[in-house]
Amino acid sequence: MGPRPVVRASSSAKLLIIGQAPGTKVHATGIPFNDPSGDRLRQWLGQDKSQFYDQSRVTIMPMGFCYPGKGKSGDLPPRPECAPTWHPALLDAMPAIELVLLVGRYAQDHYLGDKRTLTERVRHFGDYGPRFFPLPHPSPRNLLWLKRNSWFEYEVLPALKRRLDTLQLWP
């Protein structure tokens, strides 16, 4: 589909969301999480679209900045050179970041570097705080994971909302 980096960044943002890579709809619109995954993520965060897309408070940066293409069972993984090439410079330009949501395995593998599974990381989210907070990808493809791990809704999401409250993003 050609290059079209999808990122929203601001030096004043306190919250950074690091996802995987844009899908076809996001690539077409240039708006991150502008799809059913974004609807679920905003629900998890307790944010409406105006809050979620307020660049002065929320930065959204993927592991791969462009649509990676289609694979056998969904989109291909993010291109491996994107995060090491672009993340350090972007992070240096965002000194106010207090909380980084690591959405999905690719972001968690890159930033956490431990050998835990995604499920173990999400279940033990407190081990990575206060800076990092691992989350599963909110994709409709993960409905089975959400069903199998009902503790996520009752333990992790309330803790996430409490942590977001400490940032005082919205008066």
PDB file of C-alpha atoms in Angstrom, residues 79-138:
ATOM      1  CA  ARG A  79       8.636  -4.107  10.141  1.00  0.00           C
ATOM      2  CA  PRO A  80      11.544  -4.807  12.520  1.00  0.00           C
ATOM      3  CA  GLU A  81      13.644  -1.770  11.581  1.00  0.00           C
ATOM      4  CA  CYS A  82      10.985   0.858  12.399  1.00  0.00           C
ATOM      5  CA  ALA A  83      11.056   0.934  16.203  1.00  0.00           C
ATOM      6  CA  PRO A  84      14.861   0.856  16.618  1.00  0.00           C
ATOM      7  CA  THR A  85      15.219   3.526  13.941  1.00  0.00           C
ATOM      8  CA  TRP A  86      12.492   5.960  15.005  1.00  0.00           C
ATOM      9  CA  HIS A  87      11.474   5.375  18.620  1.00  0.00           C
ATOM     10  CA  PRO A  88      14.602   6.762  20.355  1.00  0.00           C
ATOM     11  CA  ALA A  89      14.377  10.143  18.602  1.00  0.00           C
ATOM     12  CA  LEU A  90      10.629  10.400  19.155  1.00  0.00           C
ATOM     13  CA  LEU A  91      10.944   9.462  22.831  1.00  0.00           C
ATOM     14  CA  ASP A  92      13.679  12.073  23.298  1.00  0.00           C
ATOM     15  CA  ALA A  93      11.256  14.677  21.932  1.00  0.00           C
ATOM     16  CA  MET A  94       8.550  13.678  24.448  1.00  0.00           C
ATOM     17  CA  PRO A  95       9.975  14.451  27.905  1.00  0.00           C
ATOM     18  CA  ALA A  96       6.586  14.672  29.653  1.00  0.00           C
ATOM     19  CA  ILE A  97       5.645  10.993  29.109  1.00  0.00           C
ATOM     20  CA  GLU A  98       4.741   9.393  32.447  1.00  0.00           C
ATOM     21  CA  LEU A  99       2.895   6.270  31.333  1.00  0.00           C
ATOM     22  CA  VAL A 100       3.518   3.993  28.351  1.00  0.00           C
ATOM     23  CA  LEU A 101       0.792   1.544  27.370  1.00  0.00           C
ATOM     24  CA  LEU A 102       2.379  -1.398  25.577  1.00  0.00           C
ATOM     25  CA  VAL A 103      -0.445  -2.710  23.416  1.00  0.00           C
ATOM     26  CA  GLY A 104       0.265  -6.209  22.162  1.00  0.00           C
ATOM     27  CA  ARG A 105       3.191  -8.594  22.143  1.00  0.00           C
ATOM     28  CA  TYR A 106       5.429  -6.710  19.694  1.00  0.00           C
ATOM     29  CA  ALA A 107       5.552  -3.577  21.862  1.00  0.00           C
ATOM     30  CA  GLN A 108       6.003  -5.644  25.007  1.00  0.00           C
ATOM     31  CA  ASP A 109       8.806  -7.751  23.523  1.00  0.00           C
ATOM     32  CA  HIS A 110      10.670  -4.619  22.453  1.00  0.00           C
ATOM     33  CA  TYR A 111      10.298  -2.604  25.661  1.00  0.00           C
ATOM     34  CA  LEU A 112      10.100  -5.210  28.395  1.00  0.00           C
ATOM     35  CA  GLY A 113      12.631  -7.689  27.086  1.00  0.00           C
ATOM     36  CA  ASP A 114      11.668 -10.466  29.479  1.00  0.00           C
ATOM     37  CA  LYS A 115      10.675 -14.001  28.494  1.00  0.00           C
ATOM     38  CA  ARG A 116       7.129 -13.876  29.847  1.00  0.00           C
ATOM     39  CA  THR A 117       4.155 -14.492  27.598  1.00  0.00           C
ATOM     40  CA  LEU A 118       1.722 -11.698  26.839  1.00  0.00           C
ATOM     41  CA  THR A 119      -0.756 -13.248  29.278  1.00  0.00           C
ATOM     42  CA  GLU A 120       1.846 -13.384  32.063  1.00  0.00           C
ATOM     43  CA  ARG A 121       2.869  -9.793  31.414  1.00  0.00           C
ATOM     44  CA  VAL A 122      -0.702  -8.509  31.458  1.00  0.00           C
ATOM     45  CA  ARG A 123      -1.558 -10.527  34.574  1.00  0.00           C
ATOM     46  CA  HIS A 124       1.543  -9.143  36.351  1.00  0.00           C
ATOM     47  CA  PHE A 125       1.212  -5.593  34.990  1.00  0.00           C
ATOM     48  CA  GLY A 126       2.302  -4.157  38.352  1.00  0.00           C
ATOM     49  CA  ASP A 127       5.792  -5.561  37.842  1.00  0.00           C
ATOM     50  CA  TYR A 128       6.357  -3.020  35.064  1.00  0.00           C
ATOM     51  CA  GLY A 129       5.043   0.127  36.696  1.00  0.00           C
ATOM     52  CA  PRO A 130       4.895   2.922  37.117  1.00  0.00           C
ATOM     53  CA  ARG A 131       6.170   3.685  33.595  1.00  0.00           C
ATOM     54  CA  PHE A 132       4.973   0.686  31.578  1.00  0.00           C
ATOM     55  CA  PHE A 133       1.569  -0.970  31.491  1.00  0.00           C
ATOM     56  CA  PRO A 134       1.210  -4.053  29.237  1.00  0.00           C
ATOM     57  CA  LEU A 135      -2.127  -4.710  27.540  1.00  0.00           C
ATOM     58  CA  PRO A 136      -3.357  -7.291  25.055  1.00  0.00           C
ATOM     59  CA  HIS A 137      -4.153  -6.001  21.606  1.00  0.00           C
ATOM     60  CA  PRO A 138      -7.795  -4.864  21.536  1.00  0.00           C
TER      61      PRO A 138
END
